[in-house]
Tab-separated table of C-alpha atoms in Angstrom:
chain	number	residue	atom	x	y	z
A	1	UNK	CA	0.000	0.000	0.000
A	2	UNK	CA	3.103	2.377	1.008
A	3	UNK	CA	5.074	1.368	-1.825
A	4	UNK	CA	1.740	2.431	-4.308
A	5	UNK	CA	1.277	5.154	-2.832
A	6	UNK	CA	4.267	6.426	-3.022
A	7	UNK	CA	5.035	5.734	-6.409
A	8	UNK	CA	1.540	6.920	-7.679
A	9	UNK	CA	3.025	10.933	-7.047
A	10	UNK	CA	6.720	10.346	-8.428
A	11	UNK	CA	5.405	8.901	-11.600
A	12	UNK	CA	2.845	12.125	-12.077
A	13	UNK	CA	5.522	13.977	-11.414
A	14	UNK	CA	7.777	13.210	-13.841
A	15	UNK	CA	4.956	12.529	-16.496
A	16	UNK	CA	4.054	16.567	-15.889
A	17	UNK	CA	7.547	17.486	-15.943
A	18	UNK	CA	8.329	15.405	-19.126
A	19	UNK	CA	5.339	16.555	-20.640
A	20	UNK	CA	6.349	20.148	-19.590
A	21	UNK	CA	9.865	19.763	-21.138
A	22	UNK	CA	7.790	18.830	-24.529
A	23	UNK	CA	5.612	21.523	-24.150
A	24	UNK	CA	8.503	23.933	-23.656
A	25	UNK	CA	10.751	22.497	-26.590
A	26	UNK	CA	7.684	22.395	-28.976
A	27	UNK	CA	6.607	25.928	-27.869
A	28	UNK	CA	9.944	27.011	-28.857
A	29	UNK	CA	9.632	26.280	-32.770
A	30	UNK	CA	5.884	26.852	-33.051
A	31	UNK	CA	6.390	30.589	-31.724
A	32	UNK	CA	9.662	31.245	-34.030
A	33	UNK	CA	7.154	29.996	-36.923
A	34	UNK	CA	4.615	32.144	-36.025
A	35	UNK	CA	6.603	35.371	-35.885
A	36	UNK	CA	8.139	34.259	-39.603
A	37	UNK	CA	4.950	33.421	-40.740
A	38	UNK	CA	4.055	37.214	-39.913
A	39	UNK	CA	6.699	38.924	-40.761
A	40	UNK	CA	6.428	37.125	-44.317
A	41	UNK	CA	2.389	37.962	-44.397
A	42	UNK	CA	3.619	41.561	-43.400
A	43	UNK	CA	5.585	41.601	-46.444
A	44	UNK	CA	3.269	40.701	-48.693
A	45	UNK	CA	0.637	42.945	-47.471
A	46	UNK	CA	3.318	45.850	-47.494
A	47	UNK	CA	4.339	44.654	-51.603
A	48	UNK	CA	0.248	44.942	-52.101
A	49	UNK	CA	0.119	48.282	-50.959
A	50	UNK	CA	2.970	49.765	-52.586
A	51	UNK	CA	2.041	48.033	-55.686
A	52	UNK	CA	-1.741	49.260	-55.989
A	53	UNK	CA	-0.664	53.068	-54.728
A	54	UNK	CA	0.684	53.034	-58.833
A	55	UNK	CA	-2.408	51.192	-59.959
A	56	UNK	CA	-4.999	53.065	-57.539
A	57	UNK	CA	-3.188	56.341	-59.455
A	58	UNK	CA	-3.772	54.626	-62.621
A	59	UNK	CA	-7.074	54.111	-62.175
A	60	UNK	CA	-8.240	57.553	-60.763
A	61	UNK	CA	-6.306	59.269	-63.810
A	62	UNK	CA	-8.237	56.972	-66.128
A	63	UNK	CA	-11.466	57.464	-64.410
A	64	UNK	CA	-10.696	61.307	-64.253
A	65	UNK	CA	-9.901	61.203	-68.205
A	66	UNK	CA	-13.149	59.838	-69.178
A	67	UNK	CA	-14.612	62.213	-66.758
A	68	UNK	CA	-13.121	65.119	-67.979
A	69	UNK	CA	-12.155	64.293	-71.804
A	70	UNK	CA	-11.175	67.473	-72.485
A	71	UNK	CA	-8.130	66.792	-70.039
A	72	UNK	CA	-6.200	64.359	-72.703
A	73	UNK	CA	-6.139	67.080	-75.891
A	74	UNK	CA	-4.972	69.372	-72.721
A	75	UNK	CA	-1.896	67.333	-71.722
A	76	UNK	CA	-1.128	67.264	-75.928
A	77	UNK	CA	-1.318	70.934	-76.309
A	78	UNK	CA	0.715	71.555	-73.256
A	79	UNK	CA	3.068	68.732	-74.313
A	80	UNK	CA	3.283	70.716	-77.716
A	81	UNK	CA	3.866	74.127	-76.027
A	82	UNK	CA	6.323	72.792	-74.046
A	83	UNK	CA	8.412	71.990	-77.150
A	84	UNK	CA	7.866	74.906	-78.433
A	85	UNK	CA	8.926	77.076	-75.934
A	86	UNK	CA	12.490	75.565	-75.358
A	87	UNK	CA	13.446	77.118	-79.024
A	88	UNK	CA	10.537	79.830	-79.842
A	89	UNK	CA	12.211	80.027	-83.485
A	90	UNK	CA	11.049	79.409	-86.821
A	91	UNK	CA	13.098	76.585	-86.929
A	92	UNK	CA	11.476	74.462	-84.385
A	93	UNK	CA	9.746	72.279	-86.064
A	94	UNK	CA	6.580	72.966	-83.461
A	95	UNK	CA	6.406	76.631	-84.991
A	96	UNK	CA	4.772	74.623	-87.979
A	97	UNK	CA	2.009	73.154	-85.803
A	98	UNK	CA	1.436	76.853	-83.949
A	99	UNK	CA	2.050	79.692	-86.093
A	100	UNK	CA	1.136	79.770	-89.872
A	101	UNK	CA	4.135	78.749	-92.713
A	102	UNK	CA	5.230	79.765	-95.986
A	103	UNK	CA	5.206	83.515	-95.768
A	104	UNK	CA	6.494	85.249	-98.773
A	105	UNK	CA	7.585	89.122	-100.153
A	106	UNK	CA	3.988	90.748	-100.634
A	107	UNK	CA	5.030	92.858	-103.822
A	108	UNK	CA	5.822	89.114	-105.445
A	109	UNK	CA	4.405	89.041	-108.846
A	110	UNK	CA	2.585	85.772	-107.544
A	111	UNK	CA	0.951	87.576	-104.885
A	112	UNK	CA	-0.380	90.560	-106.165
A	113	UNK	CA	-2.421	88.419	-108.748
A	114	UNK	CA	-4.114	87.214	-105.500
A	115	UNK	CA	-4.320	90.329	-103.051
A	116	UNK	CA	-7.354	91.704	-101.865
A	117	UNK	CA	-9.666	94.764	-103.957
A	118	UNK	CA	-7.391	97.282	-102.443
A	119	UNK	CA	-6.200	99.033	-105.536
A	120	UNK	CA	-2.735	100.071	-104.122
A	121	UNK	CA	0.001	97.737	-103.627
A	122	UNK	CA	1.746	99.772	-101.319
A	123	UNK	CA	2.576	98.271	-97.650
A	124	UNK	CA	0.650	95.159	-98.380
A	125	UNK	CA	0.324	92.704	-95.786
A	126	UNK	CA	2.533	89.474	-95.919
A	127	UNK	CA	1.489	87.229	-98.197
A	128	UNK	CA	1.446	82.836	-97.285
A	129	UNK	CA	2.321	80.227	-99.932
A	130	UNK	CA	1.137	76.499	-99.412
A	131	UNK	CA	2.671	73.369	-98.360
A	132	UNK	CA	2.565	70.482	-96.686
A	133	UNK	CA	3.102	71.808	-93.102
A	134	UNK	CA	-0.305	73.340	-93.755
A	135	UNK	CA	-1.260	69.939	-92.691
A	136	UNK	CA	0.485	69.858	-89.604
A	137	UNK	CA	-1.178	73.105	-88.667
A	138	UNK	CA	-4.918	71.859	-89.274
A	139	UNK	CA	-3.858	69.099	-87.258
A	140	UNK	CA	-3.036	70.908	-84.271
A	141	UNK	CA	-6.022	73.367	-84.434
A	142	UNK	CA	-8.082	70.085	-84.583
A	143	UNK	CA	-6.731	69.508	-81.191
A	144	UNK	CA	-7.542	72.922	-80.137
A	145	UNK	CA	-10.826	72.593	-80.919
A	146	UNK	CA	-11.090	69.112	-79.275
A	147	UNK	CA	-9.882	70.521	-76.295
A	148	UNK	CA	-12.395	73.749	-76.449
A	149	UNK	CA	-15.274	71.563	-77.376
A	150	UNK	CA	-15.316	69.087	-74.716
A	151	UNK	CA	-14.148	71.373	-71.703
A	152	UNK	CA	-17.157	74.075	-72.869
A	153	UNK	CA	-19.443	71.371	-73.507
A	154	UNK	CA	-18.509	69.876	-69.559
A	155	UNK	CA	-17.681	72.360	-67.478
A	156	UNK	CA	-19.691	75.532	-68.590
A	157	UNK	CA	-22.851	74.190	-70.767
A	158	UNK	CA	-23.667	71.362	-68.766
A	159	UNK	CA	-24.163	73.450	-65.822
A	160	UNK	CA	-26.055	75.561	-67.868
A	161	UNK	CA	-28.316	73.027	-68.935
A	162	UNK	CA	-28.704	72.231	-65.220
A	163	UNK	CA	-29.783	75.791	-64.797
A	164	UNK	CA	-32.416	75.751	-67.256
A	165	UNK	CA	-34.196	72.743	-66.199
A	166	UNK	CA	-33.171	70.107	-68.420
A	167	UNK	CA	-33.285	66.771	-66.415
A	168	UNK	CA	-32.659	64.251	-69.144
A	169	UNK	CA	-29.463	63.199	-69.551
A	170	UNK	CA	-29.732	62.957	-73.268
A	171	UNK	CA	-31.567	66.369	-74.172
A	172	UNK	CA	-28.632	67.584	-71.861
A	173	UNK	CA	-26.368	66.495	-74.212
A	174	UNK	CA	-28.337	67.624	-77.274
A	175	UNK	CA	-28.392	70.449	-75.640
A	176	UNK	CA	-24.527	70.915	-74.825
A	177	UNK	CA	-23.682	70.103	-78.788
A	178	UNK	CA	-26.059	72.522	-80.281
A	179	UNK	CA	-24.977	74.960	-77.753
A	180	UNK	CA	-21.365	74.388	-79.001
A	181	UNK	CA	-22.063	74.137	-82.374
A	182	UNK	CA	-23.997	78.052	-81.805
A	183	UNK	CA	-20.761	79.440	-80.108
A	184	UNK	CA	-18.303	78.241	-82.604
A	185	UNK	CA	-20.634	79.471	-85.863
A	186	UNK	CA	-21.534	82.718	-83.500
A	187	UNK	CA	-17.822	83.260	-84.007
A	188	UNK	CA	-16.922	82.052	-87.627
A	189	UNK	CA	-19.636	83.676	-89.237
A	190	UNK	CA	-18.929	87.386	-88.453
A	191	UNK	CA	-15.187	86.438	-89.064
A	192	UNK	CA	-15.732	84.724	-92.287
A	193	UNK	CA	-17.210	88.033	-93.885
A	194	UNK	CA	-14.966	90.020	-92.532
A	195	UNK	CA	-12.001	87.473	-94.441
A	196	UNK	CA	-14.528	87.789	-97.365
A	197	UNK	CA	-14.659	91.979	-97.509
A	198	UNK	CA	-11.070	91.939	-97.946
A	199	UNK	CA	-11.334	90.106	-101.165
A	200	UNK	CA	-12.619	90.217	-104.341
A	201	UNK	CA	-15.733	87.715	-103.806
A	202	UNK	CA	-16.884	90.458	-101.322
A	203	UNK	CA	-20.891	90.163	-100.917
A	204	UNK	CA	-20.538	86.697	-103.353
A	205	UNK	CA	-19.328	88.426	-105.887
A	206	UNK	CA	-18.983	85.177	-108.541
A	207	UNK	CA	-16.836	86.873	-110.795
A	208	UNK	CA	-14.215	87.737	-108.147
A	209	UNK	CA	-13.750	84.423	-107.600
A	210	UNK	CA	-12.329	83.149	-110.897
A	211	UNK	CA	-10.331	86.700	-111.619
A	212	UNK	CA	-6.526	86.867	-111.097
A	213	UNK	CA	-6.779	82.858	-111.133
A	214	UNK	CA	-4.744	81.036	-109.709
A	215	UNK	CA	-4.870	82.237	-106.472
A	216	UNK	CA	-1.410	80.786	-104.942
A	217	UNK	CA	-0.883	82.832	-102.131
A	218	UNK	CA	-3.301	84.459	-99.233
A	219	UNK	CA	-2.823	87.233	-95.998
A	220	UNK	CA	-2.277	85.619	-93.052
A	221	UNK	CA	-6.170	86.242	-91.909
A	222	UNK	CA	-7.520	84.685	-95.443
A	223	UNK	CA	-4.935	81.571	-94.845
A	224	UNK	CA	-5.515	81.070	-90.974
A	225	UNK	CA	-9.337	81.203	-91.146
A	226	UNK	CA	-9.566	78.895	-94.192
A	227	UNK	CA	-7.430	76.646	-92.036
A	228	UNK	CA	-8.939	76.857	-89.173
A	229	UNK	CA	-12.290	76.137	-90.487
A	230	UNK	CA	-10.914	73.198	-92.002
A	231	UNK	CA	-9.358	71.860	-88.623
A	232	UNK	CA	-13.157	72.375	-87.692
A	233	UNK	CA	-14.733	69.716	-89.703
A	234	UNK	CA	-11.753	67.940	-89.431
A	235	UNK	CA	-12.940	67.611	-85.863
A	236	UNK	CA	-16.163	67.056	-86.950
A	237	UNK	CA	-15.205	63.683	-88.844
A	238	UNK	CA	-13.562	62.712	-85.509
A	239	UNK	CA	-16.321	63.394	-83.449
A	240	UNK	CA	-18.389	61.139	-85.864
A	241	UNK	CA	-16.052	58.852	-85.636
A	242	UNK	CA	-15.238	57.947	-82.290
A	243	UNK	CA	-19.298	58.043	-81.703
A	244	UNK	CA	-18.866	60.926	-79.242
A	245	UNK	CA	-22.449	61.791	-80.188
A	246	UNK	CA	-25.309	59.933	-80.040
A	247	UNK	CA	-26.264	58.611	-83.553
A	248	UNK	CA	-29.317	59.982	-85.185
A	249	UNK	CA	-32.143	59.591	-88.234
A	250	UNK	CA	-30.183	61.512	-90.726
A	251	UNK	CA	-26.318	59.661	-89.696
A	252	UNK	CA	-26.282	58.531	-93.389
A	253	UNK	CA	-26.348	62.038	-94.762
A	254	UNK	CA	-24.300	63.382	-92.034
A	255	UNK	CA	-21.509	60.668	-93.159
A	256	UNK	CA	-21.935	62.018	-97.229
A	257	UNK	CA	-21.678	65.511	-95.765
A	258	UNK	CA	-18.681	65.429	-94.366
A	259	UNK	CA	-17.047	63.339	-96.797
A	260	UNK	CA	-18.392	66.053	-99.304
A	261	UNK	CA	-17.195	69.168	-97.538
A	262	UNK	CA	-13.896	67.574	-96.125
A	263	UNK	CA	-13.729	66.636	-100.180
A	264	UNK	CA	-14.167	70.398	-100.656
A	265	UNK	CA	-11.684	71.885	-98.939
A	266	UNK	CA	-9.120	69.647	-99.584
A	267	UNK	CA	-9.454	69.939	-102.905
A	268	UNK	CA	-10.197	73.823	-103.221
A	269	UNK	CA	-7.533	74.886	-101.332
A	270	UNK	CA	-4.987	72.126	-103.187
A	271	UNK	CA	-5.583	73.930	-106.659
A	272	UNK	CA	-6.164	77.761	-105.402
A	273	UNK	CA	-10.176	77.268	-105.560
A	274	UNK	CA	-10.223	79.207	-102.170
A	275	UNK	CA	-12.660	82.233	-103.320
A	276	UNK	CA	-15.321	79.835	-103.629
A	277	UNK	CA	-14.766	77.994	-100.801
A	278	UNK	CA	-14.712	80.755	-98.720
A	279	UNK	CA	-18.235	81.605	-99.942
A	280	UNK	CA	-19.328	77.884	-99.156
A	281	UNK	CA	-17.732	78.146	-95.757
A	282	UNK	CA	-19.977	81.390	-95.037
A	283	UNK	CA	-22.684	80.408	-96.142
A	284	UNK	CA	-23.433	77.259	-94.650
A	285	UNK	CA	-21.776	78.562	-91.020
A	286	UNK	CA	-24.256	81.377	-90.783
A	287	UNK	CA	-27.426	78.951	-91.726
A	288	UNK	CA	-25.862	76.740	-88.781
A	289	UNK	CA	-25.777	78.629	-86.045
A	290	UNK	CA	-29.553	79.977	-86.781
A	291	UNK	CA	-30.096	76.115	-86.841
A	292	UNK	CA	-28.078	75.181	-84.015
A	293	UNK	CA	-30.036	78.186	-81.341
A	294	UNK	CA	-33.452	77.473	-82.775
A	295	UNK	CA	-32.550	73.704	-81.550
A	296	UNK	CA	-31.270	75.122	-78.424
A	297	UNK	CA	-34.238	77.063	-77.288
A	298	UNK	CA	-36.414	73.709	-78.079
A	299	UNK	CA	-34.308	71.823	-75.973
A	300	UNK	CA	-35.205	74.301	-73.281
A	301	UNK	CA	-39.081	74.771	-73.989
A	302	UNK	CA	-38.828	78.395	-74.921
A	303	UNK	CA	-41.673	80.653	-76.322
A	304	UNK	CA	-39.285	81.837	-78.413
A	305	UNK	CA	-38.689	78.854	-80.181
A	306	UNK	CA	-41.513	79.124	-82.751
A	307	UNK	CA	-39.829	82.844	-84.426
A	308	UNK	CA	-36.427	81.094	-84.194
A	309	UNK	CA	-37.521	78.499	-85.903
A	310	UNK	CA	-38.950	80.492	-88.973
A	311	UNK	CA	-36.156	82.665	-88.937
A	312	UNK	CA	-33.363	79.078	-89.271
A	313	UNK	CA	-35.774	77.892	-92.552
A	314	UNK	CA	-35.172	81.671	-93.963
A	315	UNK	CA	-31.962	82.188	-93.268
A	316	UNK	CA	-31.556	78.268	-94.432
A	317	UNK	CA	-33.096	79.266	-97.734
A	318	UNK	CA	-31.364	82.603	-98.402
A	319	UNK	CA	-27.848	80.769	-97.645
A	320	UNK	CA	-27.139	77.329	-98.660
A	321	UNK	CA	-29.882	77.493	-101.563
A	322	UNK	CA	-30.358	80.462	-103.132
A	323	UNK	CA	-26.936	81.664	-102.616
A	324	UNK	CA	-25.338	78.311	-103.005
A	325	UNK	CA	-27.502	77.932	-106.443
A	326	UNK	CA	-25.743	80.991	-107.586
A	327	UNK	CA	-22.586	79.754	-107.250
A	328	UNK	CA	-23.558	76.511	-108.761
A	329	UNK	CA	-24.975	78.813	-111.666
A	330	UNK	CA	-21.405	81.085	-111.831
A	331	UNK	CA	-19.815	77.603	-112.377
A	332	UNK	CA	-21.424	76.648	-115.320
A	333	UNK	CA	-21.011	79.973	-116.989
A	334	UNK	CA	-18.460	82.332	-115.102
A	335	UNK	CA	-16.070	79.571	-115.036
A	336	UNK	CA	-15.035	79.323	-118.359
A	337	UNK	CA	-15.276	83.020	-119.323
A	338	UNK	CA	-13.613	84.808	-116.795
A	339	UNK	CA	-9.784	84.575	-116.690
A	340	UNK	CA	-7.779	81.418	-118.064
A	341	UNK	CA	-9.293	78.774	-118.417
A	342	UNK	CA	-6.717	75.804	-119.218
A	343	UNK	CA	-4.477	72.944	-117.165
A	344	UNK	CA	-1.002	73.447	-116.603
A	345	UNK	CA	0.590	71.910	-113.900
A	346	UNK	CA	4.147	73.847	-114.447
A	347	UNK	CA	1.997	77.543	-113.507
A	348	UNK	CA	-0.593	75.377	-111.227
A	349	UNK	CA	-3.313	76.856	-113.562
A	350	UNK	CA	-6.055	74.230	-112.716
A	351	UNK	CA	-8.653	76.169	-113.561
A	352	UNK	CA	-9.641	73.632	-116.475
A	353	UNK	CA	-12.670	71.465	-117.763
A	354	UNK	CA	-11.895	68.354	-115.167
A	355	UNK	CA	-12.063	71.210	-112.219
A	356	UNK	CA	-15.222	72.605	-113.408
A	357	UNK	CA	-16.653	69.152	-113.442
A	358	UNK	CA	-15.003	68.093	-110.227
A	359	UNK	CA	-16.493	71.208	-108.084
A	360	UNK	CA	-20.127	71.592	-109.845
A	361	UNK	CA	-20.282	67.438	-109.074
A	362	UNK	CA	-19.192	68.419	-105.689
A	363	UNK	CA	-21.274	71.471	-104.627
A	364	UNK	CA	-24.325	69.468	-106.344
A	365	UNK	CA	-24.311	66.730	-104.712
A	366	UNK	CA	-23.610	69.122	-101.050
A	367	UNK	CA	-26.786	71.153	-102.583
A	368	UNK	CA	-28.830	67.789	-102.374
A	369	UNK	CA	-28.323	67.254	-98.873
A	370	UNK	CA	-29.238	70.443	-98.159
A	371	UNK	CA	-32.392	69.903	-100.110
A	372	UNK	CA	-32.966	67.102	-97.843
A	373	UNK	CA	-32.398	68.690	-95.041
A	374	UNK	CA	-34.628	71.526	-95.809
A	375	UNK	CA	-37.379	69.039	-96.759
A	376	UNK	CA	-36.964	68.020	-93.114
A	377	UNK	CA	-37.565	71.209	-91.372
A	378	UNK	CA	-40.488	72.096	-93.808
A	379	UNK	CA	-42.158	68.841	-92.524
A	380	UNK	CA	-41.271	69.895	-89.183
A	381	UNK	CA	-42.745	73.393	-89.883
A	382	UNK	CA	-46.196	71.729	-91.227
A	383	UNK	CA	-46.795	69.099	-88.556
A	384	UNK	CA	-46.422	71.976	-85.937
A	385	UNK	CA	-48.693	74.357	-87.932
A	386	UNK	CA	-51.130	71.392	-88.825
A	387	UNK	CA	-51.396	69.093	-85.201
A	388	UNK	CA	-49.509	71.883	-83.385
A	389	UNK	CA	-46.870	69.469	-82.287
A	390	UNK	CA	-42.799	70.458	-81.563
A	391	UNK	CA	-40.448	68.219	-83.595
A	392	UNK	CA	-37.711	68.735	-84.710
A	393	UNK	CA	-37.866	66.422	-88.064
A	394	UNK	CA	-34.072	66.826	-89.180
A	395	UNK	CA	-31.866	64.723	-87.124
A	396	UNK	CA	-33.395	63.069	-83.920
A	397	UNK	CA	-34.006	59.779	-82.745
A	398	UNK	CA	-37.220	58.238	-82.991
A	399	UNK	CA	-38.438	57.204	-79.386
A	400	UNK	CA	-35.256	58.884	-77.947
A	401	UNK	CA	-35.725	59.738	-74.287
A	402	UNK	CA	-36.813	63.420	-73.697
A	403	UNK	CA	-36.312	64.734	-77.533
A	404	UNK	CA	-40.487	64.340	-78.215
């Protein structure tokens, strides 16, 4: 009985303290794991973080961009500028994309032939040849005007549309474009007459634009605005493009249109047709922006709507059909009978048979889609007079959300 009991105690005793001595030697390794395990885990997470502060950046820019996509042409023209400014001389090649090129001696026998109705030649403004850096130059105005349109369009119509009660999102952005499309033409138009009374074809004049032919050189304010206005529906074809607006009933003709006036003023300024081209530019520039406010004021449910409206199909009229028509009509005759008329490529005397064809094919075929057009806005005009309802016929979607 003694010798149990005593032994009962001893052998718990060193069973506790052998299975102490494990505990301590396998507490030993299990804790050093632990603290590896976390230090390794702390690693990682630190790696994660550092690596998605880049990607977190990435993604806010991109998010921002698409936000604001007037901040990408931005970055270009600043990128551009930039260039520019470390050598401000002709010779940088980024003078081409800025400033106009090819300027040449005024009293040059090649520019007088071209100079404006002034009949002195005395301290005549410089005069601009062509060339291919004219391309470069359209090309950077296109960004300008990337740039202007989107940042105007966001950040000071949009508000506006806010302001004036708009609450779908898609009349907003009817809204916005016409808007745009009114500012721009609100500027052109006034400028392109002014170009226009420093020339011969001043008020479309049709002989002035076939005397002194060719017409190889321009003043700086002739050359930039024909530019400029090219870089326009350069922008244009981009916009289409890319789908930055919303498609609508007339997309076909909108496609033909600007194939036809891109067509236009390729080609006119190319082989010196810029007299009549200037003419075409006015024209239709002034008709839009009548166009473009009457649409704006419908967007907003204005009483003023209804006089704007008949004012756009007058002004439409006047402009790009019975002015337009003339032209058409100073092709057929006017072109052959006032100044040379023959092709030689040595002078760059284009003014020939396959250029009369080539621009009365041309301004026909823009004068049909016009005709379409204004079919469109006289059915507009009768359904309102005749069931009293606001439509604008011309260009939107069927079933579109707000436009009825």
């Amino acid at each position: 009985m003694s010798a149990t009991t005593h032994s009962t105690p001893m052998t718990s005793t060193d069973g506790g303290s052998t299975r102490q001595r494990k505990a301590r030697t396998s507490t030993h390794p299990t804790s050093s794991g632990t603290n590896h395990s976390e230090a390794v885990k702390k690693k990682h997470i630190q790696s994660q973080v550092r690596s998605k502060k880049p990607r977190s950046f990435l993604r806010r820019l991109k998010r921002r961009a698409i936000k604001h996509t007037w901040s990408i042409p931005l970055l270009l023209l600043v990128a551009i500028a930039s260039l520019y400014a470390l050598d401000p001389t002709e010779s940088n090649i980024f003078h081409h994309l800025i400033f106009l090129s090819y300027a040449q001696d005024p009293t040059d026998s090649d520019s007088i032939s071209s100079l404006d109705n002034r009949p002195d030649h005395n301290n005549l403004p410089i005069q601009y040849g062509k060339g291919p850096w004219d391309i470069a130059f359209v090309a950077f105005y296109t960004i300008v005007l990337t740039f202007t349109r989107e940042f105007i369009m966001q950040e000071l119509l949009q508000p506006l549309a806010r302001v004036a009660g708009i609450k779908s999102r898609a009349k907003q952005l009817r809204f916005m474009e016409q808007m745009y499309t009114a500012i721009y033409f609100g500027f052109s138009g006034p400028v392109g007459l002014y170009v226009m009374r420093r020339t011969p074809v001043w008020y479309f004049h049709t002989p002035g634009m076939y005397e002194g032919f060719p017409h190889r050189t321009r003043e700086a304010v002739f050359k930039f605005y024909y530019l400029f206005e090219a870089a326009y529906w350069a922008q244009q074809a981009l916009v289409m493009i890319l789908g930055m607006e919303a498609r609508r009933k007339d997309f076909k003709e909108l496609v033909a249109h600007h194939i036809v006036t891109l067509a236009l003023i390729g080609l006119s300024y190319r082989f010196h047709f810029t007299y009549i081209g200037i003419a075409i530019y006015i024209t239709h520039d002034i008709s839009d922006f009548f166009l473009a406010i009457s649409k704006s004021f419908h967007y907003i449910d204005s009483e003023l709507v209804i006089p704007l409206y008949a004012l756009n199909v007058a002004t439409w009229i006047y402009l790009r059909h019975y002015l337009n028509l003339r032209i058409l009509y100073s092709i057929l005759t006017e072109f052959r009978t006032v100044g040379p008329y023959e092709l030689d490529w040595d002078t760059q005397q284009y003014k020939c048979w396959i250029s009369n064809l080539i621009t009365f094919a041309l301004l026909a075929l823009l004068q049909s889609l016009n005709l379409f057009w204004l079919y469109c806005l006289m059915r507009s005009a009768w359904r309102f007079v005749s069931t009293g309802e606001k439509k604008d016929d011309r260009s939107e979607e069927e079933g579109e959300e707000g436009e009825q």
